[in-house]
Short mmCIF file of C-alpha atoms and ligand atoms in Angstrom, two decimals:
data_model
loop_
_atom_site.label_atom_id
_atom_site.label_comp_id
_atom_site.label_asym_id
_atom_site.label_seq_id
_atom_site.Cartn_x
_atom_site.Cartn_y
_atom_site.Cartn_z
CA MET A 1 31.13 -1.24 -32.47
CA TYR A 2 31.94 -4.58 -30.93
CA PHE A 3 30.81 -3.32 -27.54
CA ARG A 4 27.65 -2.03 -29.02
CA VAL A 5 26.84 -5.41 -30.48
CA VAL A 6 27.60 -7.12 -27.20
CA PHE A 7 25.45 -4.59 -25.41
CA ALA A 8 22.60 -5.10 -27.86
CA VAL A 9 22.81 -8.87 -27.44
CA LEU A 10 22.89 -8.47 -23.68
CA SER A 11 19.87 -6.21 -23.68
CA ILE A 12 17.94 -8.63 -25.83
CA THR A 13 18.85 -11.44 -23.47
CA VAL A 14 17.59 -9.37 -20.56
CA ALA A 15 14.45 -8.42 -22.43
CA ILE A 16 13.53 -12.01 -23.19
CA ALA A 17 14.59 -13.26 -19.76
CA ALA A 18 11.94 -15.77 -18.94
CA LYS A 19 8.99 -14.94 -16.83
CA ARG A 20 9.45 -16.80 -13.61
CA SER A 21 7.27 -19.89 -13.51
CA TYR A 22 5.67 -21.07 -10.30
CA LYS A 23 4.80 -24.41 -11.84
CA GLY A 24 5.04 -27.17 -9.25
CA TYR A 25 4.75 -24.73 -6.33
CA SER A 26 2.05 -24.81 -3.71
CA VAL A 27 1.34 -22.27 -0.96
CA ILE A 28 1.30 -23.63 2.56
CA LYS A 29 0.20 -21.91 5.74
CA VAL A 30 1.82 -22.55 9.12
CA THR A 31 1.54 -20.73 12.43
CA PRO A 32 4.64 -20.73 14.65
CA LYS A 33 3.86 -21.20 18.34
CA THR A 34 7.29 -21.23 19.96
CA SER A 35 10.71 -19.75 19.36
CA ASP A 36 11.80 -23.19 18.17
CA ASP A 37 9.15 -22.95 15.48
CA ILE A 38 10.53 -19.57 14.45
CA ALA A 39 13.97 -21.19 14.18
CA THR A 40 12.47 -23.92 11.98
CA LEU A 41 10.99 -21.28 9.67
CA ASP A 42 14.36 -19.56 9.50
CA GLU A 43 15.91 -22.87 8.55
CA ILE A 44 13.30 -23.45 5.84
CA ARG A 45 14.12 -20.03 4.45
CA THR A 46 17.90 -20.04 4.60
CA LYS A 47 18.14 -23.57 3.20
CA GLY A 48 15.93 -22.58 0.29
CA VAL A 49 13.30 -25.21 1.16
CA GLY A 50 10.52 -22.64 0.82
CA GLU A 51 10.01 -18.97 -0.08
CA PHE A 52 7.96 -16.81 2.21
CA TRP A 53 5.26 -14.33 1.27
CA ASP A 54 6.33 -12.28 4.29
CA ASP A 55 9.74 -12.81 5.71
CA GLN A 56 9.20 -11.67 9.24
CA PHE A 57 8.06 -14.42 11.56
CA TYR A 58 6.19 -13.86 14.78
CA ILE A 59 4.69 -16.29 17.25
CA ASN A 60 0.98 -16.87 16.58
CA TYR A 61 1.19 -14.97 13.30
CA GLU A 62 0.43 -16.97 10.15
CA ALA A 63 3.21 -17.47 7.64
CA ARG A 64 2.59 -18.43 4.01
CA ILE A 65 5.30 -20.35 2.22
CA MET A 66 5.74 -21.25 -1.45
CA VAL A 67 7.16 -24.75 -1.69
CA LEU A 68 8.31 -26.55 -4.84
CA LYS A 69 7.17 -30.14 -5.23
CA ASP A 70 10.78 -31.36 -5.13
CA ASN A 71 11.27 -29.72 -1.72
CA ARG A 72 8.01 -30.93 -0.25
CA LYS A 73 9.48 -33.91 1.57
CA ARG A 74 12.24 -31.84 3.22
CA PHE A 75 9.62 -29.26 4.12
CA ASN A 76 7.26 -31.83 5.64
CA ASP A 77 10.09 -33.42 7.63
CA LEU A 78 11.04 -30.07 9.15
CA ILE A 79 7.43 -29.19 9.98
CA GLU A 80 6.76 -32.61 11.52
CA LYS A 81 9.63 -32.12 13.92
CA SER A 82 8.11 -28.81 15.08
CA SER A 83 4.88 -28.06 16.93
CA MET A 84 3.36 -26.48 13.81
CA GLU A 85 0.61 -27.84 11.63
CA SER A 86 0.59 -27.05 7.96
CA GLU A 87 -2.33 -26.37 5.69
CA GLU A 88 -2.11 -26.28 1.92
CA LEU A 89 -3.92 -23.12 0.79
CA ILE A 90 -3.08 -23.13 -2.91
CA LYS A 91 -2.30 -26.47 -4.55
CA ASP A 92 -1.13 -25.06 -7.86
CA LEU A 93 0.39 -21.60 -7.51
CA GLN A 94 1.00 -21.07 -11.24
CA GLY A 95 -2.60 -22.11 -11.89
CA ALA A 96 -3.84 -19.49 -9.41
CA ILE A 97 -1.61 -16.85 -11.03
CA ASP A 98 -2.99 -17.72 -14.48
CA GLU A 99 -6.55 -17.70 -13.23
CA GLN A 100 -6.18 -14.21 -11.81
CA MET A 101 -5.54 -12.98 -15.37
CA ILE A 102 -8.89 -14.28 -16.61
CA PRO A 103 -11.55 -11.56 -16.42
CA ALA A 104 -14.49 -12.38 -14.16
CA GLN A 105 -17.91 -13.05 -15.65
CA ARG A 106 -19.80 -9.81 -16.01
CA SER A 107 -22.33 -9.53 -13.24
CA SER A 108 -25.14 -7.01 -13.12
CA SER A 109 -23.13 -4.84 -10.76
CA SER A 110 -20.19 -4.67 -13.13
CA GLU A 111 -19.46 -1.33 -14.70
CA THR A 112 -17.37 0.12 -17.45
CA PHE A 113 -15.93 3.62 -17.46
CA LEU A 114 -13.77 5.00 -20.25
CA GLY A 115 -12.76 1.49 -21.29
CA MET A 116 -11.93 0.16 -17.85
CA THR A 117 -13.96 -2.55 -16.19
CA TRP A 118 -13.44 -3.79 -12.68
CA ASN A 119 -13.73 -7.43 -13.70
CA GLN A 120 -10.03 -7.76 -14.38
CA TYR A 121 -6.62 -6.44 -13.37
CA TYR A 122 -4.73 -3.97 -15.57
CA ASN A 123 -1.02 -3.51 -16.18
CA LEU A 124 0.86 -0.25 -15.70
CA ASP A 125 0.50 1.05 -19.28
CA GLU A 126 -3.21 0.35 -19.28
CA ILE A 127 -3.72 2.16 -15.98
CA ASN A 128 -1.65 5.15 -17.12
CA GLN A 129 -3.50 5.39 -20.44
CA TRP A 130 -6.79 5.28 -18.56
CA LEU A 131 -5.65 8.12 -16.28
CA ASP A 132 -4.88 10.19 -19.41
CA GLU A 133 -8.32 9.35 -20.77
CA VAL A 134 -9.97 10.42 -17.50
CA ALA A 135 -8.11 13.75 -17.55
CA LYS A 136 -9.05 14.35 -21.19
CA THR A 137 -12.72 13.61 -20.52
CA TYR A 138 -13.00 15.88 -17.46
CA PRO A 139 -10.61 18.73 -18.30
CA THR A 140 -12.14 21.20 -15.85
CA ILE A 141 -12.12 18.82 -12.88
CA VAL A 142 -9.22 16.44 -13.44
CA THR A 143 -5.57 17.45 -13.80
CA PRO A 144 -3.02 14.78 -14.75
CA ILE A 145 0.12 14.88 -12.63
CA VAL A 146 3.51 13.16 -12.53
CA MET A 147 4.84 12.94 -8.99
CA GLY A 148 8.33 11.90 -10.00
CA LYS A 149 10.34 9.21 -11.71
CA SER A 150 11.11 5.70 -10.63
CA PHE A 151 14.55 4.05 -10.60
CA GLU A 152 13.98 2.73 -14.11
CA ASP A 153 12.77 6.17 -15.21
CA ARG A 154 9.06 5.46 -15.34
CA ASP A 155 6.58 8.21 -14.47
CA ILE A 156 4.78 7.97 -11.14
CA LYS A 157 1.47 9.11 -12.53
CA GLY A 158 -1.69 10.29 -10.88
CA VAL A 159 -4.63 12.65 -11.15
CA ILE A 160 -5.85 15.60 -9.11
CA ILE A 161 -9.64 15.76 -8.77
CA ARG A 162 -10.64 19.30 -7.91
CA TYR A 163 -14.24 20.45 -8.06
CA ARG A 164 -13.58 23.81 -6.43
CA PRO A 165 -10.83 25.88 -7.99
CA ARG A 166 -8.22 27.06 -5.53
CA THR A 167 -8.51 30.64 -4.30
CA ASN A 168 -5.91 32.82 -2.64
CA SER A 169 -7.98 33.40 0.46
CA THR A 170 -8.63 29.83 1.60
CA ARG A 171 -6.39 26.83 1.96
CA PRO A 172 -7.87 23.77 0.24
CA LEU A 173 -8.70 20.62 2.20
CA ILE A 174 -6.67 17.80 0.72
CA GLY A 175 -6.93 14.03 0.55
CA MET A 176 -4.33 11.71 -0.93
CA LEU A 177 -4.51 8.07 -2.03
CA GLU A 178 -1.48 5.87 -2.59
CA GLY A 179 -1.52 2.40 -4.21
CA ALA A 180 0.92 -0.36 -5.16
CA LEU A 181 3.82 0.80 -3.03
CA HIS A 182 4.19 -2.98 -2.85
CA ALA A 183 4.24 -4.29 -6.39
CA ARG A 184 2.33 -7.57 -6.03
CA GLU A 185 -0.69 -6.07 -4.26
CA TRP A 186 -2.77 -5.79 -7.43
CA ILE A 187 -6.08 -5.10 -5.70
CA THR A 188 -4.80 -1.67 -4.61
CA PRO A 189 -4.69 0.10 -8.01
CA ALA A 190 -7.95 -1.66 -8.91
CA THR A 191 -9.61 -0.16 -5.82
CA ILE A 192 -8.12 3.29 -6.37
CA THR A 193 -9.25 3.48 -10.00
CA TRP A 194 -12.73 2.51 -8.80
CA ILE A 195 -12.64 5.42 -6.34
CA VAL A 196 -11.62 7.78 -9.19
CA LYS A 197 -14.62 6.57 -11.21
CA GLU A 198 -16.97 7.02 -8.26
CA PHE A 199 -15.67 10.52 -7.51
CA LEU A 200 -16.42 11.50 -11.10
CA THR A 201 -19.66 9.65 -11.80
CA SER A 202 -21.45 8.66 -8.61
CA ARG A 203 -24.88 10.11 -7.93
CA ASP A 204 -24.79 9.15 -4.27
CA ARG A 205 -25.10 12.35 -2.26
CA GLU A 206 -22.48 11.33 0.31
CA ILE A 207 -19.93 10.14 -2.23
CA ARG A 208 -20.44 13.41 -4.10
CA ALA A 209 -19.79 15.36 -0.89
CA LEU A 210 -16.60 13.40 -0.24
CA ALA A 211 -15.43 13.97 -3.81
CA GLU A 212 -16.27 17.66 -3.90
CA ASN A 213 -15.38 18.84 -0.41
CA LEU A 214 -11.74 17.98 -0.80
CA GLU A 215 -9.04 18.29 -3.41
CA TRP A 216 -7.95 14.69 -4.16
CA HIS A 217 -4.45 13.67 -5.15
CA ILE A 218 -4.65 10.10 -6.37
CA PHE A 219 -1.76 7.80 -7.33
CA PRO A 220 -2.82 4.23 -8.18
CA VAL A 221 0.76 2.93 -8.69
CA VAL A 222 3.60 4.63 -6.81
CA ASN A 223 6.01 1.75 -7.48
CA PRO A 224 5.74 1.54 -11.29
CA ASP A 225 8.93 -0.51 -11.85
CA GLY A 226 7.93 -3.13 -9.32
CA TYR A 227 4.31 -3.26 -10.51
CA ASN A 228 5.45 -3.67 -14.09
CA TYR A 229 7.84 -6.44 -12.99
CA THR A 230 4.94 -8.43 -11.50
CA PHE A 231 3.38 -8.53 -14.98
CA THR A 232 6.50 -9.15 -17.05
CA THR A 233 8.71 -11.31 -14.88
CA ASN A 234 7.78 -12.29 -11.34
CA ARG A 235 4.20 -12.18 -10.12
CA MET A 236 5.23 -12.37 -6.46
CA TRP A 237 7.54 -9.30 -6.48
CA ARG A 238 7.07 -6.85 -3.58
CA LYS A 239 9.92 -4.33 -3.62
CA ASN A 240 11.09 -1.80 -6.15
CA ARG A 241 13.77 -2.84 -8.65
CA SER A 242 16.81 -1.05 -7.30
CA THR A 243 19.99 -2.80 -8.39
CA ARG A 244 22.29 -0.90 -6.06
CA ASN A 245 22.67 -3.69 -3.54
CA PHE A 246 22.87 -6.59 -5.96
CA THR A 247 24.60 -9.44 -4.22
CA SER A 248 24.57 -13.18 -3.81
CA CYS A 249 21.58 -14.44 -1.88
CA ALA A 250 22.85 -18.00 -1.43
CA ALA A 251 23.01 -17.62 2.35
CA SER A 252 19.41 -16.41 2.41
CA GLY A 253 18.11 -19.32 0.38
CA VAL A 254 16.59 -17.21 -2.39
CA ALA A 255 17.56 -16.31 -5.96
CA ASP A 256 20.08 -13.48 -6.37
CA ASP A 257 17.44 -11.41 -8.15
CA MET A 258 15.85 -10.94 -4.71
CA SER A 259 18.65 -8.48 -3.88
CA ASN A 260 17.43 -6.19 -6.70
CA GLY A 261 14.99 -4.09 -4.79
CA ILE A 262 14.14 -2.16 -1.72
CA ASP A 263 10.97 -2.33 0.34
CA LEU A 264 9.61 1.16 -0.22
CA ASN A 265 7.32 0.81 2.79
CA ARG A 266 10.39 0.49 5.02
CA ASN A 267 12.37 3.28 3.34
CA PHE A 268 10.68 6.38 4.80
CA ASP A 269 12.37 8.49 7.44
CA SER A 270 10.16 7.41 10.31
CA VAL A 271 12.20 5.66 13.01
CA TRP A 272 13.87 4.06 9.97
CA MET A 273 15.35 0.55 10.38
CA SER A 274 14.40 0.36 14.05
CA ILE A 275 11.97 -2.58 13.97
CA GLY A 276 10.24 -4.91 11.50
CA ALA A 277 12.66 -4.06 8.72
CA SER A 278 15.72 -5.82 7.36
CA ASP A 279 19.23 -4.71 6.47
CA ASN A 280 19.62 -7.79 4.27
CA PRO A 281 19.18 -6.92 0.55
CA CYS A 282 17.96 -10.50 -0.04
CA SER A 283 14.98 -9.92 2.23
CA ASN A 284 11.53 -8.74 1.18
CA THR A 285 11.66 -6.04 3.86
CA PHE A 286 15.10 -4.62 2.98
CA ALA A 287 14.84 -1.00 4.13
CA GLY A 288 17.57 0.35 1.81
CA PRO A 289 21.01 1.73 2.67
CA VAL A 290 19.59 4.91 4.26
CA ALA A 291 16.13 6.43 4.78
CA PHE A 292 14.81 7.97 1.55
CA SER A 293 17.48 6.26 -0.55
CA GLU A 294 14.80 5.51 -3.16
CA PRO A 295 13.50 7.91 -5.80
CA GLU A 296 9.93 6.66 -5.27
CA SER A 297 9.83 7.33 -1.51
CA ARG A 298 11.56 10.68 -2.01
CA ALA A 299 9.00 11.62 -4.67
CA ILE A 300 6.15 10.87 -2.27
CA SER A 301 7.70 12.82 0.60
CA THR A 302 8.47 15.86 -1.56
CA TYR A 303 4.95 15.82 -2.93
CA VAL A 304 3.37 15.50 0.53
CA ASP A 305 5.52 18.32 1.93
CA ARG A 306 4.38 20.56 -0.90
CA LEU A 307 0.70 19.71 -0.43
CA ASN A 308 1.00 20.27 3.29
CA ALA A 309 2.38 23.76 2.65
CA GLU A 310 -0.32 24.61 0.10
CA GLY A 311 -3.39 23.36 1.91
CA ARG A 312 -4.68 21.41 4.85
CA MET A 313 -4.25 17.67 4.47
CA ILE A 314 -7.13 15.72 6.01
CA TYR A 315 -6.64 12.19 4.63
CA TYR A 316 -3.71 10.05 3.63
CA TYR A 317 -4.74 6.51 2.72
CA SER A 318 -2.02 4.03 1.88
CA PHE A 319 -3.60 0.94 0.29
CA HIS A 320 -2.06 -2.49 0.67
CA SER A 321 -3.19 -6.08 0.68
CA TYR A 322 -3.98 -8.48 2.18
CA THR A 323 -5.31 -9.08 5.79
CA GLN A 324 -8.35 -6.70 6.04
CA LEU A 325 -7.06 -4.09 8.45
CA PHE A 326 -7.34 -0.40 9.17
CA ILE A 327 -3.93 0.39 10.63
CA ILE A 328 -3.42 3.49 12.75
CA PRO A 329 -0.03 5.22 13.24
CA PHE A 330 2.51 4.59 14.69
CA SER A 331 3.68 1.16 13.64
CA HIS A 332 6.58 0.71 16.07
CA VAL A 333 4.52 1.20 19.26
CA SER A 334 1.85 -0.70 21.21
CA GLY A 335 0.14 -0.58 24.61
CA GLN A 336 0.10 2.84 26.26
CA ASP A 337 2.57 4.14 23.70
CA VAL A 338 -0.12 4.30 21.01
CA LEU A 339 -0.80 7.76 22.45
CA LEU A 340 2.38 8.85 20.70
CA ALA A 341 -0.09 9.74 17.94
CA GLU A 342 -1.70 12.82 19.42
CA ASN A 343 -5.24 12.10 18.14
CA TYR A 344 -5.01 8.32 18.38
CA ALA A 345 -8.46 8.06 19.99
CA ASP A 346 -10.10 10.03 17.17
CA MET A 347 -8.33 8.02 14.48
CA TYR A 348 -9.47 4.84 16.23
CA GLU A 349 -13.06 6.09 16.32
CA ILE A 350 -12.91 7.02 12.64
CA ALA A 351 -11.42 3.68 11.59
CA ILE A 352 -13.85 1.65 13.72
CA ARG A 353 -16.78 3.33 11.94
CA GLY A 354 -15.14 2.39 8.66
CA ALA A 355 -14.79 -1.23 9.76
CA GLU A 356 -18.42 -1.36 10.93
CA HIS A 357 -19.65 -0.15 7.57
CA VAL A 358 -17.47 -2.56 5.63
CA PHE A 359 -19.08 -5.33 7.68
CA ARG A 360 -22.60 -4.05 6.99
CA LYS A 361 -22.11 -4.41 3.24
CA TYR A 362 -20.96 -8.03 2.82
CA SER A 363 -20.03 -9.13 6.36
CA THR A 364 -16.33 -8.67 5.57
CA THR A 365 -14.44 -8.26 8.84
CA TYR A 366 -11.73 -5.64 9.12
CA ARG A 367 -9.74 -5.23 12.33
CA VAL A 368 -8.55 -1.88 13.61
CA GLY A 369 -5.43 -0.93 15.58
CA VAL A 370 -1.77 -0.08 15.46
CA SER A 371 0.37 -2.40 13.38
CA ALA A 372 2.23 -3.90 16.34
CA ASP A 373 -1.14 -5.11 17.71
CA VAL A 374 -3.00 -6.22 14.58
CA LEU A 375 -0.13 -7.23 12.28
CA TYR A 376 3.49 -6.84 13.35
CA PRO A 377 5.66 -3.87 14.28
CA MET A 378 7.13 -1.92 11.38
CA SER A 379 9.27 1.16 10.80
CA GLY A 380 9.97 3.39 7.83
CA THR A 381 6.43 3.23 6.41
CA SER A 382 4.86 5.94 4.27
CA PHE A 383 1.70 6.54 6.31
CA ASP A 384 3.61 6.85 9.62
CA TRP A 385 6.00 9.28 8.00
CA VAL A 386 3.10 11.36 6.61
CA LYS A 387 1.39 11.44 10.01
CA ASN A 388 4.51 12.71 11.75
CA ALA A 389 5.68 15.08 9.03
CA THR A 390 2.34 16.83 8.48
CA ASN A 391 0.28 16.25 11.63
CA ILE A 392 -2.53 15.19 9.29
CA PRO A 393 -5.62 14.15 11.29
CA VAL A 394 -6.26 10.88 9.42
CA SER A 395 -3.40 8.82 8.03
CA LEU A 396 -4.25 5.14 7.67
CA LEU A 397 -2.74 2.08 6.07
CA ILE A 398 -5.60 -0.02 4.72
CA GLU A 399 -4.90 -3.71 4.09
CA LEU A 400 -7.60 -4.80 1.63
CA ARG A 401 -9.11 -8.27 1.00
CA ASP A 402 -8.68 -11.08 1.72
CA LEU A 403 -7.66 -12.89 4.94
CA GLY A 404 -5.10 -14.95 3.06
CA GLN A 405 -7.04 -17.61 1.21
CA TYR A 406 -5.82 -16.14 -2.09
CA GLY A 407 -3.73 -13.34 -0.61
CA PHE A 408 -2.04 -11.38 -3.38
CA LEU A 409 -3.87 -13.52 -5.95
CA LEU A 410 -7.33 -12.20 -5.10
CA PRO A 411 -9.72 -13.36 -7.86
CA PRO A 412 -11.06 -10.62 -10.14
CA GLU A 413 -14.66 -11.39 -9.07
CA GLN A 414 -13.79 -9.76 -5.76
CA ILE A 415 -12.59 -6.41 -7.14
CA ILE A 416 -16.05 -4.83 -7.23
CA PRO A 417 -17.36 -6.06 -3.85
CA ASN A 418 -14.03 -5.08 -2.30
CA SER A 419 -14.29 -1.61 -3.84
CA LEU A 420 -17.94 -1.11 -2.85
CA GLU A 421 -17.33 -1.94 0.79
CA ILE A 422 -14.25 0.30 0.93
CA MET A 423 -16.17 3.19 -0.64
CA ASP A 424 -18.77 2.80 2.13
CA ALA A 425 -15.97 2.96 4.69
CA LEU A 426 -14.43 6.09 3.16
CA VAL A 427 -17.81 7.83 3.28
CA VAL A 428 -18.59 7.00 6.90
CA MET A 429 -15.03 7.79 7.97
CA ASP A 430 -15.46 11.18 6.33
CA ASN A 431 -18.74 11.79 8.20
CA THR A 432 -16.99 10.92 11.45
CA THR A 433 -13.95 13.08 10.69
CA ARG A 434 -16.22 16.01 9.91
CA SER A 435 -18.34 15.58 13.02
CA LEU A 436 -15.16 15.51 15.09
CA GLY A 437 -14.49 18.97 13.67
CA TYR A 438 -11.42 18.24 11.61
CA TYR A 439 -12.60 20.16 8.56
CA SER A 440 -12.34 23.41 10.49
CA TYR A 441 -9.92 22.51 13.26
CA SER A 442 -6.29 23.18 12.62
CA GLY A 443 -3.99 21.81 15.29
CA THR A 444 -1.11 24.16 14.62
CA ASN A 445 -3.26 27.25 14.49
CA SER A 446 -5.03 26.50 17.74
CA ILE A 447 -1.70 25.93 19.50
CA VAL A 448 -0.45 29.25 18.13
CA CYS A 449 -3.76 30.76 19.22
CA SER A 450 -3.55 29.48 22.79
CA PHE A 451 0.06 30.62 22.91
CA VAL A 452 -0.98 34.13 21.86
CA ILE A 453 -3.75 34.14 24.46
CA VAL A 454 -1.35 33.00 27.19
CA VAL A 455 1.22 35.65 26.26
CA PHE A 456 -1.53 38.24 26.06
CA SER A 457 -2.84 37.40 29.55
CA VAL A 458 0.68 37.41 30.99
CA ILE A 459 1.29 40.88 29.56
CA MET A 460 -2.08 42.07 30.84
CA SER A 461 -1.42 40.71 34.32
CA LEU A 462 1.98 42.46 34.35
CA LEU A 463 0.34 45.72 33.33
CA TYR A 464 -2.24 45.62 36.08
C1 NAG B 501 14.47 1.10 -6.08
O1 NAG B 501 15.32 1.86 -5.29
C2 NAG B 501 16.60 2.04 -5.84
C3 NAG B 501 17.48 2.74 -4.89
O2 NAG B 501 17.35 4.09 -5.09
C4 NAG B 501 16.45 2.85 -7.04
O3 NAG B 501 17.73 3.05 -7.59
C5 NAG B 501 15.56 2.10 -7.96
O4 NAG B 501 15.30 2.91 -9.05
C6 NAG B 501 14.26 1.76 -7.35
N1 NAG B 501 13.57 0.87 -8.22
C7 NAG B 501 12.38 1.13 -8.64
C8 NAG B 501 11.75 0.09 -9.47
O5 NAG B 501 11.81 2.13 -8.38
C1 NAG B 502 -3.46 34.93 -6.22
O1 NAG B 502 -2.15 35.30 -5.88
C2 NAG B 502 -1.25 35.32 -6.98
C3 NAG B 502 0.16 35.61 -6.50
O2 NAG B 502 0.14 36.31 -5.30
C4 NAG B 502 -1.73 36.34 -8.01
O3 NAG B 502 -0.85 36.37 -9.12
C5 NAG B 502 -3.13 35.96 -8.45
O4 NAG B 502 -3.63 36.93 -9.34
C6 NAG B 502 -4.07 35.84 -7.28
N1 NAG B 502 -5.31 35.29 -7.74
C7 NAG B 502 -6.49 35.76 -7.35
C8 NAG B 502 -7.68 35.06 -7.88
O5 NAG B 502 -6.60 36.69 -6.56
C1 NAG B 503 23.85 -1.07 -0.26
O1 NAG B 503 24.52 -0.21 -1.16
C2 NAG B 503 24.96 1.00 -0.60
C3 NAG B 503 25.48 1.91 -1.69
O2 NAG B 503 26.07 1.19 -2.72
C4 NAG B 503 25.98 0.72 0.49
O3 NAG B 503 26.41 1.93 1.09
C5 NAG B 503 25.34 -0.15 1.54
O4 NAG B 503 26.26 -0.51 2.53
C6 NAG B 503 24.75 -1.40 0.92
N1 NAG B 503 23.97 -2.07 1.96
C7 NAG B 503 23.96 -3.38 2.12
C8 NAG B 503 23.17 -3.88 3.26
O5 NAG B 503 24.55 -4.13 1.38
C1 NAG B 504 8.76 12.66 14.17
O1 NAG B 504 9.53 13.75 13.70
C2 NAG B 504 10.47 14.21 14.63
C3 NAG B 504 11.11 15.45 14.07
O2 NAG B 504 11.63 15.21 12.81
C4 NAG B 504 11.47 13.11 14.94
O3 NAG B 504 12.39 13.54 15.90
C5 NAG B 504 10.72 11.89 15.47
O4 NAG B 504 11.59 10.82 15.64
C6 NAG B 504 9.63 11.49 14.49
N1 NAG B 504 8.83 10.42 15.06
C7 NAG B 504 8.45 9.37 14.35
C8 NAG B 504 7.60 8.39 15.05
O5 NAG B 504 8.76 9.23 13.20
ZN1 ZN B 505 1.98 -3.96 1.25
#
């Protein structure tokens, strides 16, 4: 009984644990130019002078740092001694977080569909309820699906959009969308729910073709615990909420809570922990104790393996933010080694068309390339793993708006323009993929075919 009471009190304490305030914090951008600058950034981090939005530093790659007013002088002193210049991007971080919760003014282009508008961001329960509503409204086209459970036992929910019932004689063409693998990237579920709406309601001939030609497996939030945590407790959370490696983070200069969580986009079994990932639980890119240690990444891989056996996967789009990039596999290579991806040139062509069409809409610039060239090298990511495990023709990581002015705190006014330009990209990328023959081409089959032909000719030549 006593224990029960203590437990109850403890749980209540946890439940009312304060939402982390970012009052007094600003966000500052610096660009390291030398290895000394990198050392300075490391010092800023480990001494707890500032907290980084991304905790891998590279020369000539912008870093964004949250700095508390009380630490500003120490921060400025360290920066002054380096060759870096600093620019304050967000004066009042908590103010920017609060503002992101205020719905945008309705504009004429705003839309509502089954109670959702794209003038505001929605929490996990709201998104899941909307998915149920979508499935109920379109029972013959939409099937609700739970991919698996998270660490904290939440459903990883999605919908299948299928205009053509499966038959036994043909293998369906399949596309899959993944959002919010990183919890704080709120624009990703907003974009994916927009795509769901378009696939069900658009009258545009090309969007209809994209929706109807493939069977779509769509998961707006694959990291439900982390996403929920960004609403209840810490807006800037990236990882999942695994408690397995809870430890003191004093040496890393961050709160101990940082060790609760694993970067799911470093946890896949794709050259795991080889580059651009951390073995420090206090880091934002902690890859986990082993590849696929996390229930969320295992759920995705099991699901993808099953789809790949049932049909022919054409698209895997992993949505992230921010930086405006179409990233091509594989993320640990650059230079000549990009050809490690067998159809690299085709994927490049497809993504470049996407970027061109994004630009046509609102002059938003997206860059295209492998991660090591356009961002930084990474390992253990979902889209690289999918590419390698399934030989899917088009697996891309798409970093949505913006270029870092607001970063994760993208204002709600930008949800619709962001979604419209991405929809244009998906359509033109599909046209390109089709014209390259990927709807009918099957890599494995043609290899088997050529093998059969070779064997056949060898036998024939022996006979004659
Ligand atoms: C994060 O990963 C850990 C390790 O498996 C897992 O126990 C935990 O449930 C995950 N957290 C979330 C929020 O998914
Ligand atoms: C498809 O195959 C399954 C199992 O082999 C069978 O039960 C089912 O009746 C078939 N469906 C059609 C439409 O032929
Ligand atoms: C994390 O936890 C696992 C299992 O408890 C352990 O095997 C592993 O060594 C830990 N990793 C780190 C970096 O602390
Ligand atoms: C691709 O898969 C093979 C076979 O599992 C593995 O040996 C190889 O390391 C993987 N490559 C990448 C880039 O993940
Ligand atoms: Zn991300």
